[in-house]
Each structure stands twice: as structure tokens, then as C-alpha cells.
Amino acid sequence: MRGSCCLNRRTELRFRLLAISTVKSVTVKIKFLLCCCIALTLIVLLFSAASSTFVLWTNQTPPALTRFTDSRKGYSIVMNTWKRYDLLKQSIKHYLSCPRLESVHIVWSEPDPPSDVLLKFLHHVVKSKSKDGRHVKLKFNVHKEDSLNNRFKEIEDLETDAVFSIDDDVLFPCSSVEFAFDVWQSAPDTMVGFVPRVHWVDTSKGAGDKFMYGGWLSVWWTGTYSMVLSKAAFFHKKYFTLYTNEMPTSILEYVTKNRNCEDIAMSFLVANATGAPPIWVKGKIFEIGSTGISSLGGHSEKRTECVNRFAAAFGWMPLVSTSVKAVDSRNIWFW
């Protein structure tokens, strides 16, 4: 009996020692794997840094910056602004650093012309950003009438086919803008932008000819979109001509009267001309201004009214939904 008890104790002790050694072994293996992962990450980062250094050292410009030499192959910024001079200065200064930017056109609808102080500052910034023979043109498109339609009026001296329409209170990294420009060149008849929105049939109305407007949460929830807002979007300059000369008069009047929905009107115009959806480009957006009209009460209802009015004016619903998103895979690990 006593021997049996000792035997059991010895067996239990052996199992304990075996369990402890097993745990230690597993712990060592886990630590080893973690060390390998960390080492691999450091190697990748060092290799990436070495590669970029090598490109700079050999004075080789990345292909995306050398493919386009003709001025018509660059792009122009058309920026809408209204009495926010500090934001305008900040935005212009930022975008002048973008490599393929050819010109900046500021849509000016204020009753007074641009001040000498503002003009002097902006021209100084342009001069300071001019390097290696590159000079970005800066022009004010002054309008007598205060209307949101002004941002899409035809510009006679616009030298590039590509237009990047942008508000004065939003900033995107130049790398994101350049990538969006590359995407636009693959489909120059469509709109390519950073801010998606969606519409859908309002089934509660029964007939199927009434629609609802959805903001970002609707895009995120459904995974689809049918518009990209002109507050940050590329499109062909020919749409300025179409907007000015062929947009239904009722839509132009509605936009002027209500000071809203010019971006939806442009989405309708492009979709009506192409029969195709826009392209949403993933990018980081930095809003440097205060909250706009989208934060006001009843915003979605007003936009829904715009969608239905514009569909009636066009005689059909031209917007096309899609779930495609353009992502620059060079800047992310998983996509």
C-alpha cells in the first residue's frame, strides 16, 4: 500500500515535470515565431526604404510622373470658394505641390473682386512653388451672379482636358490626387472622385418612379454608390460646356434658388451622357473648414427632393449604381 502510494506520487511528479517542460517548449516556440515576424517586418521596411533611396540616388523619376509631358495631359484644379480667405490660401498652397498640376482656376462669385492682399499672397505662393522650370498658372474666374452653377460654367482658357473640382475646405494628399488622376485617365468620360453617395428606389411610394438619396452611412451599409460629389472629383472639361449649354433650365434655376444640389446635377449630367457609373477612389480626406450644409437639419430630405426633381427634368433616372472602388495597393498591406 505504501509502495503504491509512492509510485503514484512519482508518476504525478513526472507528469508535472512533463507539463512544465511542454509549456516552456511552447512558450519558447511562440517567442521564436514572434521574433521571426518582427525581424521579417524590419527587413521589409528596410528593403522598402533602400529601394526608394536607390530610386532617388539614381535620379530616376517614377513612371507615373514621366508619362505625361504635354500640358493637356496634366490637370487643372477648379476651386469653389466663398469668403473663406484663410482656407483658400491654405488649400492653394497645398495643391501647388502636386506634380502634374498645370493650372488653378478659382471660382469667385463674391460681390467684391479679390483684394490686392489676397492676390499678392497667392502669386507669391505660386512663385515660391515654381521649381525646375515648372510654373502653375493661377487665375480667378470672376462671376457677377452669385450662383452655385458658376463652379461648372465653361472656362474658355482651360488648357487641360482633366479637371479636378474641389472645395476650398478639403485637402487630399497629392499622392491620392495623382492616383485619382491616373484612374480618370483610364476612363476619361466618367467622374472619378473621393466622396461617394447613393440613390435607390423608394418602394414606399409604390410606382417605382420615386427615389431616395443616401449619404455616407448608406454607402457604407449597402456597399454601393451611384454618385461621387464634385467637392472632390475629376471629370472632363467638356462637361462644363454641357452643363452651361445643355443642362435643363429648370435644374439650373433650382440650384440657383436653393443654393444646393449642383453636385447632384453634375452627376446626373455625366451619367446621362455616358450611361455608366462613376468611380470611387479611396483616399484620406482632411476637412479644414467648419461644418457645411450637410450638417443642417433636413439635409437628406432636401437632397432627395433634388434627385426626384432632376430625374423628372431628364425624363428618366440616368444614375447607375456600382460597388467598384479604386484602391492604390502600393500604400497598403491588405486590399
XYZ file of C-alpha atoms in Angstrom:
335
model
C 0.000 0.000 0.000
C 2.819 2.329 0.918
C 4.771 1.418 -2.204
C 1.722 2.012 -4.319
C 1.294 5.485 -2.812
C 4.932 6.370 -3.518
C 4.522 5.101 -7.072
C 1.513 7.327 -7.608
C 3.369 10.335 -6.263
C 6.315 9.663 -8.537
C 4.009 9.306 -11.529
C 2.234 12.557 -10.640
C 5.587 14.318 -10.274
C 6.734 13.063 -13.657
C 3.533 14.346 -15.303
C 4.002 17.723 -13.654
C 7.585 17.966 -14.877
C 6.490 16.889 -18.364
C 3.709 19.504 -18.406
C 6.079 22.232 -17.246
C 8.663 21.315 -19.881
C 5.940 21.239 -22.550
C 4.676 24.713 -21.576
C 8.215 26.049 -21.597
C 8.802 24.499 -25.006
C 5.614 26.047 -26.423
C 6.474 29.418 -24.878
C 9.926 29.308 -26.443
C 8.442 28.464 -29.828
C 5.910 31.308 -29.611
C 8.640 33.768 -28.675
C 10.748 32.468 -31.547
C 7.887 32.961 -34.025
C 7.232 36.473 -32.736
C 10.915 37.323 -33.128
C 10.835 35.979 -36.687
C 7.770 38.107 -37.507
C 9.387 41.236 -36.087
C 12.627 40.537 -37.929
C 10.758 39.965 -41.205
C 8.840 43.230 -40.776
C 12.067 45.143 -40.185
C 13.660 43.565 -43.254
C 10.697 44.555 -45.429
C 10.749 48.133 -44.113
C 14.496 48.415 -44.634
C 14.190 46.998 -48.136
C 11.430 49.479 -48.988
C 13.483 52.381 -47.679
C 16.539 51.171 -49.548
C 14.537 50.835 -52.760
C 13.149 54.374 -52.513
C 16.620 55.693 -51.698
C 18.003 53.902 -54.711
C 15.393 55.479 -56.982
C 16.304 58.929 -55.670
C 20.039 58.220 -55.785
C 19.915 57.164 -59.435
C 17.825 60.282 -60.201
C 15.099 58.192 -61.810
C 11.614 59.698 -61.758
C 8.791 57.183 -61.183
C 6.980 56.268 -64.433
C 3.742 57.936 -63.284
C 5.497 61.304 -63.376
C 7.238 60.901 -66.722
C 4.466 59.534 -68.920
C 2.725 62.865 -69.370
C 4.686 65.752 -70.839
C 2.075 67.582 -72.899
C 0.190 70.236 -70.893
C -3.138 68.739 -71.949
C -2.118 65.559 -70.187
C -1.857 67.274 -66.815
C -4.876 68.522 -64.897
C -6.377 71.793 -63.738
C -7.915 72.495 -60.354
C -11.201 74.385 -60.353
C -11.798 75.515 -56.771
C -15.027 76.928 -55.455
C -14.732 79.458 -52.633
C -16.823 81.967 -50.705
C -15.380 84.446 -48.191
C -13.025 81.959 -46.544
C -9.701 83.500 -47.436
C -7.571 81.643 -44.896
C -8.901 78.301 -46.140
C -8.361 79.368 -49.741
C -4.743 80.287 -49.042
C -4.105 77.008 -47.230
C -5.666 74.915 -49.993
C -3.866 76.669 -52.845
C -0.535 76.392 -51.053
C -1.099 72.669 -50.513
C -2.177 71.695 -54.033
C 0.566 73.676 -55.763
C 2.921 70.898 -54.651
C 1.118 68.252 -56.727
C 3.436 67.184 -59.591
C 1.080 67.169 -62.594
C -0.990 70.209 -61.697
C -0.955 72.663 -64.614
C -3.263 75.454 -63.507
C -5.608 76.611 -60.749
C -8.888 78.376 -61.505
C -10.640 79.963 -58.538
C -14.412 80.326 -58.938
C -15.154 83.777 -57.484
C -18.816 84.746 -57.003
C -18.446 87.398 -54.319
C -19.763 90.923 -54.934
C -16.296 92.448 -54.467
C -13.268 91.409 -56.541
C -10.293 89.652 -54.916
C -8.316 92.012 -52.702
C -4.778 93.101 -53.529
C -3.573 91.455 -50.326
C -5.045 88.100 -51.365
C -3.705 88.372 -54.919
C -0.224 89.276 -53.676
C -0.143 86.332 -51.267
C -1.319 83.757 -53.822
C 1.056 84.945 -56.543
C 3.918 84.821 -54.046
C 2.995 81.235 -53.172
C 2.886 80.298 -56.852
C 6.311 81.813 -57.398
C 7.785 80.056 -54.368
C 6.421 76.697 -55.581
C 7.826 77.110 -59.094
C 10.864 74.857 -59.494
C 12.842 73.294 -62.338
C 11.056 75.361 -64.961
C 7.612 74.273 -63.768
C 5.122 77.096 -63.349
C 1.500 76.618 -62.346
C -0.918 79.211 -63.710
C -3.309 80.843 -61.238
C -6.472 82.574 -62.445
C -9.651 83.966 -60.919
C -12.907 83.285 -62.768
C -14.962 86.231 -61.546
C -18.760 85.999 -61.870
C -21.292 88.794 -61.434
C -24.093 86.478 -60.319
C -23.816 84.550 -57.061
C -24.842 81.026 -58.055
C -23.534 77.537 -57.351
C -23.854 76.917 -61.081
C -20.772 79.126 -61.509
C -18.480 76.299 -60.468
C -19.438 74.441 -63.654
C -19.550 77.303 -66.125
C -17.467 76.896 -69.260
C -13.867 78.147 -68.947
C -12.544 79.304 -72.304
C -8.814 79.334 -71.454
C -8.783 75.933 -69.754
C -5.769 74.169 -71.268
C -6.133 70.651 -69.853
C -8.793 68.062 -70.552
C -8.786 66.860 -66.953
C -10.463 68.979 -64.286
C -10.141 68.345 -60.566
C -13.149 70.036 -58.980
C -12.513 70.763 -55.318
C -13.938 72.840 -52.477
C -11.677 75.235 -50.600
C -12.126 73.429 -47.281
C -10.996 69.921 -48.227
C -7.448 68.646 -48.536
C -6.196 65.399 -50.039
C -2.562 64.261 -50.132
C -1.008 64.901 -53.529
C -0.335 61.165 -53.828
C -4.087 60.498 -53.608
C -4.864 63.211 -56.168
C -2.242 61.873 -58.574
C -3.597 58.326 -58.208
C -7.149 59.542 -58.867
C -5.842 61.305 -61.971
C -4.339 58.017 -63.181
C -7.685 56.302 -62.606
C -9.500 59.063 -64.508
C -7.170 58.641 -67.488
C -8.310 55.027 -67.749
C -11.934 56.230 -68.065
C -11.841 59.921 -69.087
C -15.562 60.165 -69.854
C -16.675 59.313 -66.332
C -16.433 61.053 -62.974
C -13.715 59.862 -60.620
C -13.918 61.090 -57.050
C -13.370 60.608 -53.350
C -16.827 61.253 -51.864
C -19.463 58.644 -52.869
C -23.222 58.936 -52.463
C -26.094 56.634 -53.407
C -29.713 56.668 -54.542
C -32.345 53.934 -54.531
C -35.972 53.415 -55.488
C -38.411 54.495 -52.793
C -40.584 51.384 -52.589
C -42.965 53.055 -50.146
C -44.240 55.269 -52.971
C -45.423 52.268 -54.972
C -44.977 53.320 -58.599
C -41.187 52.866 -58.682
C -40.542 56.326 -60.091
C -39.628 57.956 -56.779
C -36.151 57.823 -55.287
C -34.253 58.335 -52.049
C -30.866 59.972 -51.531
C -28.343 58.342 -49.221
C -25.208 59.771 -47.620
C -22.029 58.067 -46.495
C -23.718 55.770 -43.977
C -25.957 54.401 -46.730
C -22.921 53.802 -48.947
C -21.132 52.021 -46.115
C -24.171 49.901 -45.229
C -25.111 48.837 -48.769
C -21.643 48.695 -50.294
C -22.895 50.546 -53.375
C -22.892 54.095 -54.712
C -24.162 55.934 -57.791
C -22.590 59.388 -57.449
C -19.278 60.976 -56.489
C -19.614 64.533 -55.262
C -17.934 67.351 -57.163
C -16.408 68.679 -53.939
C -13.509 66.343 -54.810
C -13.757 64.748 -58.262
C -12.085 64.520 -61.658
C -14.058 64.890 -64.883
C -13.501 66.015 -68.491
C -13.706 69.734 -69.237
C -16.335 69.058 -71.917
C -18.887 68.672 -69.125
C -18.520 72.382 -68.367
C -19.851 73.045 -71.863
C -22.661 70.542 -71.452
C -23.597 71.920 -68.033
C -23.641 75.501 -69.303
C -25.483 74.888 -72.578
C -27.485 71.678 -72.271
C -28.487 71.305 -68.637
C -32.302 71.606 -68.312
C -33.158 75.193 -67.389
C -35.381 74.052 -64.529
C -32.377 72.411 -62.857
C -30.157 75.481 -63.240
C -32.880 77.669 -61.759
C -33.476 75.272 -58.877
C -29.745 75.187 -57.990
C -29.512 78.992 -58.034
C -32.661 79.478 -55.969
C -31.972 76.809 -53.337
C -28.159 77.056 -53.234
C -27.887 73.284 -53.168
C -27.530 70.148 -55.312
C -25.246 71.435 -58.087
C -23.084 68.361 -57.386
C -26.048 66.021 -57.892
C -26.888 67.884 -61.116
C -23.358 67.261 -62.456
C -23.624 63.564 -61.548
C -26.892 63.362 -63.486
C -25.338 65.134 -66.474
C -22.314 62.813 -66.713
C -24.358 59.641 -66.147
C -26.864 60.771 -68.782
C -24.020 61.262 -71.288
C -22.149 58.016 -70.537
C -24.716 55.525 -69.264
C -22.011 54.394 -66.860
C -21.385 54.678 -63.108
C -18.719 56.917 -61.569
C -15.556 55.569 -59.961
C -14.917 55.974 -56.249
C -11.255 56.315 -55.274
C -10.198 55.511 -51.742
C -8.316 58.396 -50.160
C -7.778 60.260 -46.914
C -9.828 63.435 -46.654
C -8.949 66.308 -44.338
C -11.747 68.807 -43.807
C -10.224 72.085 -42.630
C -13.383 74.186 -42.527
C -16.405 74.331 -40.288
C -19.391 72.052 -40.847
C -21.313 72.784 -44.041
C -24.922 72.474 -45.180
C -24.793 68.687 -44.845
C -24.897 69.121 -41.062
C -28.107 71.154 -41.145
C -31.473 69.645 -40.351
C -33.451 68.214 -43.250
C -30.383 67.873 -45.465
C -31.195 64.335 -46.674
C -34.804 65.302 -47.400
C -33.672 68.278 -49.500
C -31.223 66.116 -51.432
C -33.935 63.514 -52.001
C -36.116 66.252 -53.447
C -33.268 67.217 -55.792
C -32.867 63.642 -57.021
C -36.575 63.359 -57.827
C -36.791 66.797 -59.464
C -33.733 66.148 -61.618
C -34.956 62.685 -62.664
C -38.233 64.285 -63.763
C -36.359 67.008 -65.675
C -34.197 64.448 -67.504
C -37.217 62.259 -68.164
C -35.597 59.199 -66.601
C -33.150 58.097 -63.918
C -29.661 58.151 -65.506
C -27.675 57.345 -62.342
C -26.062 53.890 -62.381
C -25.126 52.069 -59.172
C -21.876 50.178 -58.703
C -19.777 48.584 -55.964
C -16.367 49.111 -57.605
C -13.721 51.044 -55.660
C -10.247 52.032 -56.865
C -7.529 51.445 -54.285
C -3.833 52.295 -54.545
C -2.391 48.967 -53.424
C 1.136 50.373 -53.230
C 0.293 52.126 -49.990
C -1.480 49.371 -48.076
C -0.673 45.832 -46.964
C -4.141 44.358 -47.309
C -6.672 45.373 -50.012
